[in-house]
Every structure is written in structure tokens, then in C-alpha cells.
Short mmCIF file of C-alpha atoms and ligand atoms in Angstrom, two decimals:
data_model
loop_
_atom_site.label_atom_id
_atom_site.label_comp_id
_atom_site.label_asym_id
_atom_site.label_seq_id
_atom_site.Cartn_x
_atom_site.Cartn_y
_atom_site.Cartn_z
CA MET W 136 -20.49 183.27 150.32
CA GLN W 137 -21.54 180.93 152.65
CA GLN W 138 -21.08 178.10 150.07
CA GLN W 139 -17.36 179.07 148.77
CA LEU W 140 -16.10 178.79 152.61
CA ALA W 141 -17.50 175.76 153.33
CA ASN W 142 -15.64 174.27 150.29
CA ILE W 143 -12.23 175.82 151.15
CA LEU W 144 -12.34 174.59 154.84
CA ALA W 145 -14.05 171.01 153.47
CA GLU W 146 -11.07 170.81 150.49
CA ALA W 147 -8.31 171.62 153.14
CA THR W 148 -9.87 168.92 155.76
CA ALA W 149 -9.64 166.13 152.93
CA ALA W 150 -6.37 167.33 151.61
CA ALA W 151 -4.40 168.22 155.09
CA PRO W 152 -4.31 164.19 155.93
CA ALA W 153 -2.20 163.07 153.13
CA ILE W 154 1.01 165.76 154.00
CA ALA W 155 3.48 164.38 155.40
CA ALA W 156 6.30 167.01 154.41
CA ARG W 157 7.64 170.67 154.94
CA PRO W 158 7.39 171.30 151.61
CA ASP W 159 4.28 170.14 151.17
CA PHE W 160 2.54 171.62 153.69
CA GLU W 161 4.25 175.58 152.95
CA ALA W 162 2.52 174.64 149.59
CA PHE W 163 -0.90 173.16 151.19
CA LYS W 164 -0.85 176.44 153.06
CA ALA W 165 -0.40 178.70 150.31
CA ARG W 166 -3.29 177.20 148.23
CA VAL W 167 -5.49 178.43 151.12
CA ALA W 168 -3.57 181.53 152.71
CA GLY W 169 -1.52 182.45 150.35
CA PRO W 170 -1.75 185.79 148.19
CA ASN W 171 -3.23 183.67 145.66
CA GLY W 172 -5.03 181.76 147.92
CA THR W 173 -9.11 180.56 148.08
CA LEU W 174 -9.11 182.00 151.17
CA THR W 175 -7.76 185.06 150.59
CA ALA W 176 -9.98 185.33 147.59
CA ALA W 177 -13.15 184.92 149.18
CA MET W 178 -11.97 187.72 152.09
CA LYS W 179 -11.01 190.07 148.85
CA SER W 180 -14.74 189.28 147.86
CA MET W 181 -16.51 190.40 151.20
CA ALA W 182 -16.36 193.75 149.69
CA ALA W 183 -18.84 192.39 146.98
CA VAL W 184 -21.41 191.42 149.66
CA PRO W 185 -24.06 193.18 150.38
CA LYS W 186 -24.35 195.79 153.41
CA ALA W 187 -27.19 194.17 155.12
CA ASP W 188 -25.46 190.66 154.72
CA LYS W 189 -21.72 191.51 155.79
CA PRO W 190 -22.23 190.90 159.64
CA ALA W 191 -23.00 187.49 158.80
CA ALA W 192 -20.39 186.94 156.45
CA GLY W 193 -17.71 188.14 158.43
CA LYS W 194 -18.53 185.98 161.19
CA LEU W 195 -18.70 183.28 158.97
CA LEU W 196 -15.36 184.08 157.70
CA ASN W 197 -13.61 184.74 160.86
CA GLN W 198 -14.91 181.00 161.82
CA THR W 199 -13.68 179.45 159.11
CA LYS W 200 -10.45 181.00 159.89
CA GLY W 201 -10.16 179.73 162.98
CA GLU W 202 -10.66 176.62 161.95
CA LEU W 203 -7.96 176.49 159.14
CA GLU W 204 -5.76 177.84 161.75
CA LYS W 205 -6.51 175.00 163.94
CA LEU W 206 -6.25 172.70 160.66
CA PHE W 207 -2.73 174.33 159.89
CA ALA W 208 -1.45 174.31 163.37
CA ALA W 209 -1.84 169.69 163.49
CA THR W 210 -0.73 169.16 160.48
CA LEU W 211 2.10 171.03 160.83
CA ALA W 212 2.81 169.42 164.22
CA ARG W 213 2.34 166.15 162.60
CA VAL W 214 4.80 167.09 159.95
CA GLU W 215 7.26 168.12 162.69
CA GLN W 216 6.59 164.95 164.18
CA ASN W 217 7.52 163.21 161.09
CA GLU W 218 11.18 164.92 160.88
CA ILE W 219 12.12 164.69 164.40
CA ALA W 220 11.41 160.48 164.03
CA ALA W 221 13.54 160.66 160.58
CA ARG W 222 16.40 162.16 162.52
CA LEU W 223 16.45 159.67 164.89
CA GLY W 224 16.26 156.81 162.22
CA PRO W 225 14.53 153.48 162.64
CA PRO W 226 13.71 152.62 166.76
CA ILE W 227 16.27 150.61 168.75
CA ASP W 228 15.61 148.71 171.47
CA PRO W 229 18.81 149.63 174.17
CA SER W 230 17.76 146.73 176.65
CA LEU W 231 19.12 144.42 174.19
CA PRO W 232 21.87 142.36 174.36
CA SER W 233 25.05 144.02 172.81
CA PRO W 234 26.28 142.60 169.57
CA ASP W 235 30.01 143.29 170.81
CA ASP W 236 31.28 140.15 173.01
CA GLU W 237 33.26 142.70 175.15
CA ALA W 238 31.51 144.63 178.03
CA GLY W 239 31.99 148.54 177.62
CA SER W 240 34.55 150.30 179.97
CA LEU W 241 35.32 152.92 181.92
CA HIS W 242 37.05 156.32 180.20
CA PRO W 243 40.60 155.83 181.67
CA LEU W 244 40.10 159.78 182.87
CA THR W 245 36.89 158.75 184.60
CA GLN W 246 38.79 155.78 185.81
CA VAL W 247 41.24 158.36 187.50
CA ARG W 248 38.70 160.66 188.31
CA GLU W 249 37.21 158.15 190.85
CA GLU W 250 40.78 157.04 192.08
CA VAL W 251 41.47 160.31 193.29
CA CYS W 252 37.76 160.93 194.84
CA GLY W 253 38.18 157.88 196.70
CA VAL W 254 41.54 158.67 198.24
CA PHE W 255 39.76 162.10 199.43
CA ARG W 256 37.30 160.23 200.16
CA LYS W 257 38.92 158.33 202.95
CA LEU W 258 39.98 161.61 204.61
CA GLY W 259 36.32 162.77 204.88
CA PHE W 260 36.35 164.86 201.85
CA THR W 261 32.61 164.59 199.70
CA VAL W 262 32.25 165.16 196.41
CA ALA W 263 31.14 168.55 195.11
CA ASP W 264 29.74 170.07 191.54
CA GLY W 265 29.66 173.44 189.76
CA PRO W 266 28.63 174.25 186.35
CA GLU W 267 30.63 174.76 183.50
CA ILE W 268 29.11 177.44 182.34
CA GLU W 269 30.49 180.46 184.70
CA THR W 270 29.80 184.20 185.51
CA GLU W 271 32.93 186.59 185.48
CA TRP W 272 31.91 186.28 189.55
CA PHE W 273 32.38 182.77 190.65
CA CYS W 274 35.37 182.38 188.36
CA PHE W 275 37.45 185.01 189.15
CA ASP W 276 35.80 188.07 191.35
CA ALA W 277 34.76 185.85 194.36
CA LEU W 278 38.31 184.48 194.13
CA ASN W 279 39.60 187.76 194.43
CA THR W 280 41.12 187.94 190.91
CA PRO W 281 41.00 191.82 189.87
CA ALA W 282 39.63 192.71 186.61
CA SER W 283 43.68 193.23 185.62
CA HIS W 284 44.61 189.59 186.10
CA PRO W 285 46.12 188.01 182.97
CA ALA W 286 44.15 184.67 183.71
CA ARG W 287 40.88 187.18 183.14
CA ASP W 288 42.16 187.98 179.05
CA MET W 289 40.62 186.93 175.93
CA GLN W 290 43.68 185.26 175.36
CA ASP W 291 43.17 182.30 178.19
CA THR W 292 39.65 182.22 178.86
CA LEU W 293 36.36 181.55 176.87
CA PHE W 294 33.51 184.23 177.23
CA PHE W 295 30.73 184.37 175.55
CA PRO W 296 29.25 187.10 173.93
CA ALA W 297 27.71 189.77 175.89
CA ALA W 298 24.13 189.77 175.13
CA THR W 299 24.28 185.75 176.19
CA ARG W 300 21.58 184.63 179.21
CA CYS W 301 21.42 182.25 180.86
CA PRO W 302 18.83 182.12 183.32
CA ASP W 303 19.93 178.88 185.46
CA ALA W 304 22.66 181.50 186.70
CA PRO W 305 21.74 184.97 187.56
CA LYS W 306 24.59 187.57 186.76
CA HIS W 307 25.89 190.54 188.81
CA ALA W 308 25.55 193.41 186.83
CA SER W 309 26.93 193.46 183.50
CA GLU W 310 29.76 190.52 183.74
CA ALA W 311 29.80 188.09 181.34
CA TYR W 312 29.41 184.69 181.13
CA LEU W 313 32.35 182.27 180.58
CA LEU W 314 33.51 178.66 180.13
CA ARG W 315 35.28 178.13 183.38
CA SER W 316 38.70 178.56 183.31
CA HIS W 317 39.46 176.19 186.70
CA THR W 318 37.21 174.40 188.83
CA SER W 319 38.19 176.88 191.69
CA SER W 320 34.77 178.57 190.93
CA VAL W 321 32.79 175.46 193.43
CA GLN W 322 34.84 176.81 196.20
CA ILE W 323 32.59 179.63 195.51
CA ARG W 324 29.73 178.17 195.23
CA THR W 325 29.90 175.34 197.88
CA MET W 326 30.71 178.43 200.61
CA LEU W 327 27.94 180.43 199.60
CA LYS W 328 25.53 177.15 199.94
CA GLN W 329 27.14 175.67 203.48
CA PRO W 330 28.79 177.69 205.73
CA PRO W 331 32.27 176.04 207.56
CA PRO W 332 33.60 173.08 208.30
CA VAL W 333 33.60 172.52 204.23
CA ARG W 334 35.47 169.77 203.02
CA ILE W 335 34.95 168.46 199.33
CA VAL W 336 36.54 167.82 196.33
CA ALA W 337 35.65 168.98 192.89
CA PRO W 338 35.57 167.21 189.38
CA GLY W 339 35.33 168.88 186.76
CA ARG W 340 35.78 169.71 183.31
CA CYS W 341 37.73 173.47 182.37
CA PHE W 342 37.92 174.92 179.64
CA ARG W 343 40.83 177.74 178.04
CA ARG W 344 42.30 179.40 174.71
CA ASP W 345 44.68 176.87 174.03
CA THR W 346 45.59 175.07 170.85
CA ALA W 347 46.00 171.40 171.05
CA ASP W 348 48.79 169.46 171.44
CA ALA W 349 50.82 166.87 173.27
CA THR W 350 50.36 168.85 176.69
CA HIS W 351 47.79 171.12 176.11
CA SER W 352 43.93 171.06 175.13
CA ALA W 353 41.10 173.75 175.20
CA ASN W 354 38.77 171.21 177.30
CA PHE W 355 40.79 169.77 180.07
CA HIS W 356 39.54 168.73 183.86
CA GLN W 357 40.45 169.18 187.15
CA ILE W 358 39.95 168.36 190.50
CA GLU W 359 39.46 171.30 193.24
CA GLY W 360 39.99 171.03 197.16
CA LEU W 361 38.67 172.61 199.52
CA TRP W 362 39.05 172.19 203.30
CA ALA W 363 37.41 175.21 205.50
CA ASP W 364 37.94 174.74 209.16
CA LYS W 365 39.22 176.42 212.48
CA ASN W 366 42.74 176.47 212.48
CA VAL W 367 43.81 174.77 209.25
CA THR W 368 47.42 175.46 208.64
CA LEU W 369 50.36 174.29 206.18
CA ARG W 370 51.05 171.46 208.18
CA ASP W 371 47.69 169.95 206.73
CA LEU W 372 48.49 170.86 203.17
CA LYS W 373 51.26 169.08 203.27
CA SER W 374 50.29 165.91 205.16
CA ILE W 375 46.91 165.71 202.69
CA LEU W 376 48.64 166.07 199.59
CA ASP W 377 51.34 163.47 200.92
CA PHE W 378 49.01 161.02 201.61
CA PHE W 379 47.40 161.76 198.35
CA VAL W 380 50.49 161.46 196.16
CA ARG W 381 51.43 158.27 197.96
CA GLU W 382 48.09 156.55 197.73
CA MET W 383 48.41 157.31 194.26
CA PHE W 384 51.90 156.42 192.77
CA GLY W 385 53.33 154.25 195.71
CA SER W 386 54.42 154.76 199.07
CA SER W 387 57.71 156.40 198.14
CA ALA W 388 56.45 159.08 195.96
CA GLN W 389 57.96 162.79 197.40
CA ILE W 390 56.28 166.23 197.39
CA ARG W 391 57.83 169.61 197.34
CA LEU W 392 56.30 172.54 197.47
CA ARG W 393 57.55 175.58 195.89
CA PRO W 394 55.87 178.84 196.30
CA SER W 395 53.93 180.44 193.93
CA PHE W 396 51.06 183.02 193.37
CA PHE W 397 47.57 181.80 193.12
CA PRO W 398 44.93 185.40 193.88
CA PHE W 399 43.00 183.12 196.14
CA THR W 400 45.53 181.02 198.14
CA GLU W 401 47.87 182.93 200.52
CA PRO W 402 50.71 181.62 200.66
CA SER W 403 50.65 180.18 197.49
CA PHE W 404 52.34 176.97 195.97
CA GLU W 405 53.53 174.18 193.13
CA MET W 406 53.48 171.09 194.56
CA ASP W 407 55.82 169.14 192.58
CA LEU W 408 55.65 165.10 192.72
CA LYS W 409 58.83 162.36 192.29
CA SER W 410 58.32 158.95 192.34
CA PRO W 411 60.36 156.14 191.22
CA ASN W 412 57.61 154.35 189.75
CA LEU W 413 57.59 157.02 186.54
CA GLY W 414 59.47 154.97 184.32
CA ARG W 415 61.90 157.48 182.17
CA LEU W 416 60.42 160.27 184.51
CA SER W 417 61.42 158.45 188.10
CA ASP W 418 64.25 161.27 188.21
CA ARG W 419 62.48 164.74 188.05
CA TRP W 420 60.59 167.10 190.19
CA LEU W 421 57.31 166.96 188.14
CA GLU W 422 54.56 169.75 189.07
CA ILE W 423 51.57 168.66 189.40
CA MET W 424 48.99 171.36 190.90
CA GLY W 425 48.73 174.46 192.25
CA CYS W 426 47.38 174.98 195.80
CA GLY W 427 47.61 177.38 199.05
CA LEU W 428 45.89 178.32 202.15
CA VAL W 429 42.52 180.05 201.12
CA ASN W 430 42.86 183.74 201.30
CA PRO W 431 41.11 185.82 203.92
CA LYS W 432 39.43 187.80 201.05
CA VAL W 433 38.07 184.62 199.78
CA PHE W 434 35.91 183.80 202.65
CA GLU W 435 35.21 187.45 202.98
CA ASN W 436 33.49 187.71 199.37
CA VAL W 437 31.33 184.53 200.60
CA GLY W 438 30.37 186.33 203.90
CA ILE W 439 32.47 183.86 205.96
CA ASP W 440 34.67 185.88 208.65
CA PRO W 441 38.20 185.14 208.28
CA ALA W 442 39.42 186.01 211.91
CA GLN W 443 37.39 183.06 212.52
CA TRP W 444 37.84 180.30 209.95
CA THR W 445 40.82 179.19 208.04
CA GLY W 446 41.07 177.02 204.98
CA LEU W 447 43.53 175.13 201.98
CA ALA W 448 42.44 174.76 198.47
CA PHE W 449 44.12 173.16 195.57
CA GLY W 450 43.62 172.36 191.62
CA VAL W 451 45.02 169.33 189.89
CA GLY W 452 45.00 168.41 186.33
CA LEU W 453 43.45 165.10 185.97
CA GLU W 454 44.73 164.55 182.43
CA ARG W 455 48.21 164.80 183.58
CA ILE W 456 48.04 162.58 186.64
CA ALA W 457 46.38 159.58 184.25
CA MET W 458 49.29 160.56 182.05
CA LEU W 459 51.58 160.13 184.29
CA LEU W 460 49.88 157.12 186.28
CA HIS W 461 49.74 155.75 182.47
CA GLY W 462 52.78 157.03 181.18
CA ILE W 463 50.96 158.33 178.21
CA ASP W 464 52.75 161.25 176.17
CA ASP W 465 49.96 162.93 174.27
CA ILE W 466 46.76 164.89 176.20
CA ARG W 467 45.12 164.36 172.45
CA HIS W 468 44.34 160.58 172.69
CA PHE W 469 41.82 161.37 175.84
CA TYR W 470 39.37 162.64 173.43
CA ALA W 471 39.96 160.95 170.20
CA ASN W 472 38.09 157.70 170.98
CA ASP W 473 40.46 155.47 169.34
CA LEU W 474 39.33 151.94 170.84
CA ARG W 475 43.10 150.61 170.86
CA PHE W 476 44.41 153.39 172.91
CA LEU W 477 40.64 152.72 175.35
CA ARG W 478 41.03 149.38 175.16
CA GLN W 479 44.32 149.30 176.94
CA PHE W 480 42.11 150.29 179.60
CA ALA W 481 39.25 147.85 179.75
CA SER W 482 40.95 145.41 182.31
CA ALA W 483 40.66 148.11 185.12
CA VAL W 484 37.50 148.39 186.05
N1 LIG M 363 42.59 177.09 190.17
C1 LIG M 363 44.36 177.17 189.61
C2 LIG M 363 44.74 176.42 188.32
O1 LIG M 363 43.75 176.77 188.05
C3 LIG M 363 44.57 176.06 190.88
C4 LIG M 363 44.43 176.16 192.16
C5 LIG M 363 43.23 175.88 192.87
C6 LIG M 363 45.61 176.92 192.95
C7 LIG M 363 43.49 176.01 194.29
C8 LIG M 363 45.47 177.21 194.62
C9 LIG M 363 44.24 176.69 195.24
O2 LIG M 363 45.78 177.17 187.95
#
């Protein structure tokens, strides 16, 4: 028995270094520990060991098993390293100069995002952030959007399966995780972290169950704005938005606020833009963002006293702004990574 076990261990130890791929590893392990393996045979032969020798033989068997398990684990770790290395391909040195003569450039959406944030920075806004995977509470309930609201319908919002767990975002009771359908959830996250006065813009990726066409994409970007302070009025909203469109679209750009409805603002508006610099779209009012004064219910939901604090909020589609600014007629150009499209924006950096 002793000799048998020593041989098994010696053979396995000698064979292990040559094993590089997973099928070889599986075969190697089966030769030892599989149903017809050498170790399995040794275990079976325990029955024939005289009773007096059994404790010593059993101890030795367990020791050998332990050694072999260590050997398997180390061999498998090496095989996995090989697999990762094969997937990564030959090593590259990212510090080497690019083989292209041209320097890279920022994506047009990144450029427009920075431009928009820059305009709001001039007005004292800072940039805030929030997760793309949200819970129903942050995306809807806290924003005063009741369970029956159509925005919560499966048609519009991309929900995760009920069993999904996301340890970074604790859930309230039985709510589901979803891909945020707007950046308004960052209003909630910001106000929970920091009491007013708050003045933030939050650019970010949003998701809806839209079929892609020239003006829709299931993945798009918004920039959210929130200003919560004492005595914030509609006049503040109008003047901020006036400033924004003039900075972005030129000093002769005009805005108009049309009454609308959002559960998290009251009153709510759609903001339309008209600018003589927009080519064939110059003669029209173009709807570009939703906005309004923060609904007192939203303040209550985040523990802020609505008798003391007021606020304004707005949400604008980044693609929409970029398309108008650059005369782009199909939203899908932004995501196609076609260099002929992207290179047209290289000089702007
Ligand atoms: N979240 C709204 C949307 O996605 C836009 C909005 C933001 C409206 C803030 C009002 C205030 O359509």
C-alpha cells in the first residue's frame, strides 16, 4: 500500500509540469482520481488491508490525497493562466507611439458633453454622477412617479430579472433593478448625500426599450440639472436656460417654455429652441428638454423640508443637442464608430 501510494504521487508529480491545456488537465486528473484512476484503486484496496494496519494505511492515504489535491489545484491555476494569456494575445506596450500619424480625438458626444458642462460651470454648477443600474426607487418612486405611471411599463424601461442582486445598490423591499431610463435619479442620489443648497449637472447614459431609427436609440445620453436653494423661481429657470442656449447656439437663439407634465416637477415644461444658425431647421421651434420646478413631494421623499427649500430641474438629451449643433440627421452615426464620421470632429479638440 505504502509503495503504491508513493508511486501514484511520484507519477503525478512527474506528469504535472507538462500539462498546459484544460483537456490534458482533465485527463490527468481522471487518470488519478477518476472512477478507474490509480488513487481510486488504492482506496478500494483499503478493504484488503489487515485490520491492525488500517489506521496507518488510512492516514497515509489521506496524506497522499491531500498532496494530490494541492497538485491538481496548482496545475489548474497554471492552465487557467495559459488560457487567459491565450485570450489576451501577445503582450503589447501601450506606451509606444501610435502607428497612425494622426492623434486620436474625442468623440463628438464627449465634446458636446464637455461643452454643456462648461456652460453650466460658468453658472456655478458642479458635475455629479450616479449609477447606470438603478433601483425602481431611485428612478421612479423617489421622483414621485407612481407604480401605475406608463414610464414604469415594461415597454419603456429595461428591467433586470427579479432575482438579480447588485450588492453596490441596496434595494428597498421588493423593487426591481433596471437600467435607468433618465438621469433624474441622480437628483435623488445627490440630495440624499448633500443637503441644499445644491447646484449640479449630471451627464450620463440612459436606456429605454426603443427600436433604433434615425432619432431613437435604446442607449442615449442625457444631462440632468438640479438647483435646490432658497427662493428658486421660474424666473431663475428661464434665465438659466436662456443663458444655456445662447452659449451653445449663439446669441440670437431663443427659448420658449410650453406647459407639460413630469411627476417630479410642478409646474413642468418642455423647452423649445429656435435659432437662425440651424440651417434648414432655423425657422422652427425645436423641443429639446424637459424642465420645471422641483415638486415638493420629491423634497419630502429625500427628507428635505419643502417649506424651506425650492428648486429647479431640467433634463436634456445630449444626442439631440449634438445633432442640432452639427447638422447630423441620424442618431445611429454616434455609435457606429465609422472613422469617416468621427474624423469630421477631430479638429474641434
Ligand atoms: N427626466 C425627464 C425625461 O427624461 C426630463 C426632465 C428632467 C424633466 C428634469 C423635468 C425635470 O424626459
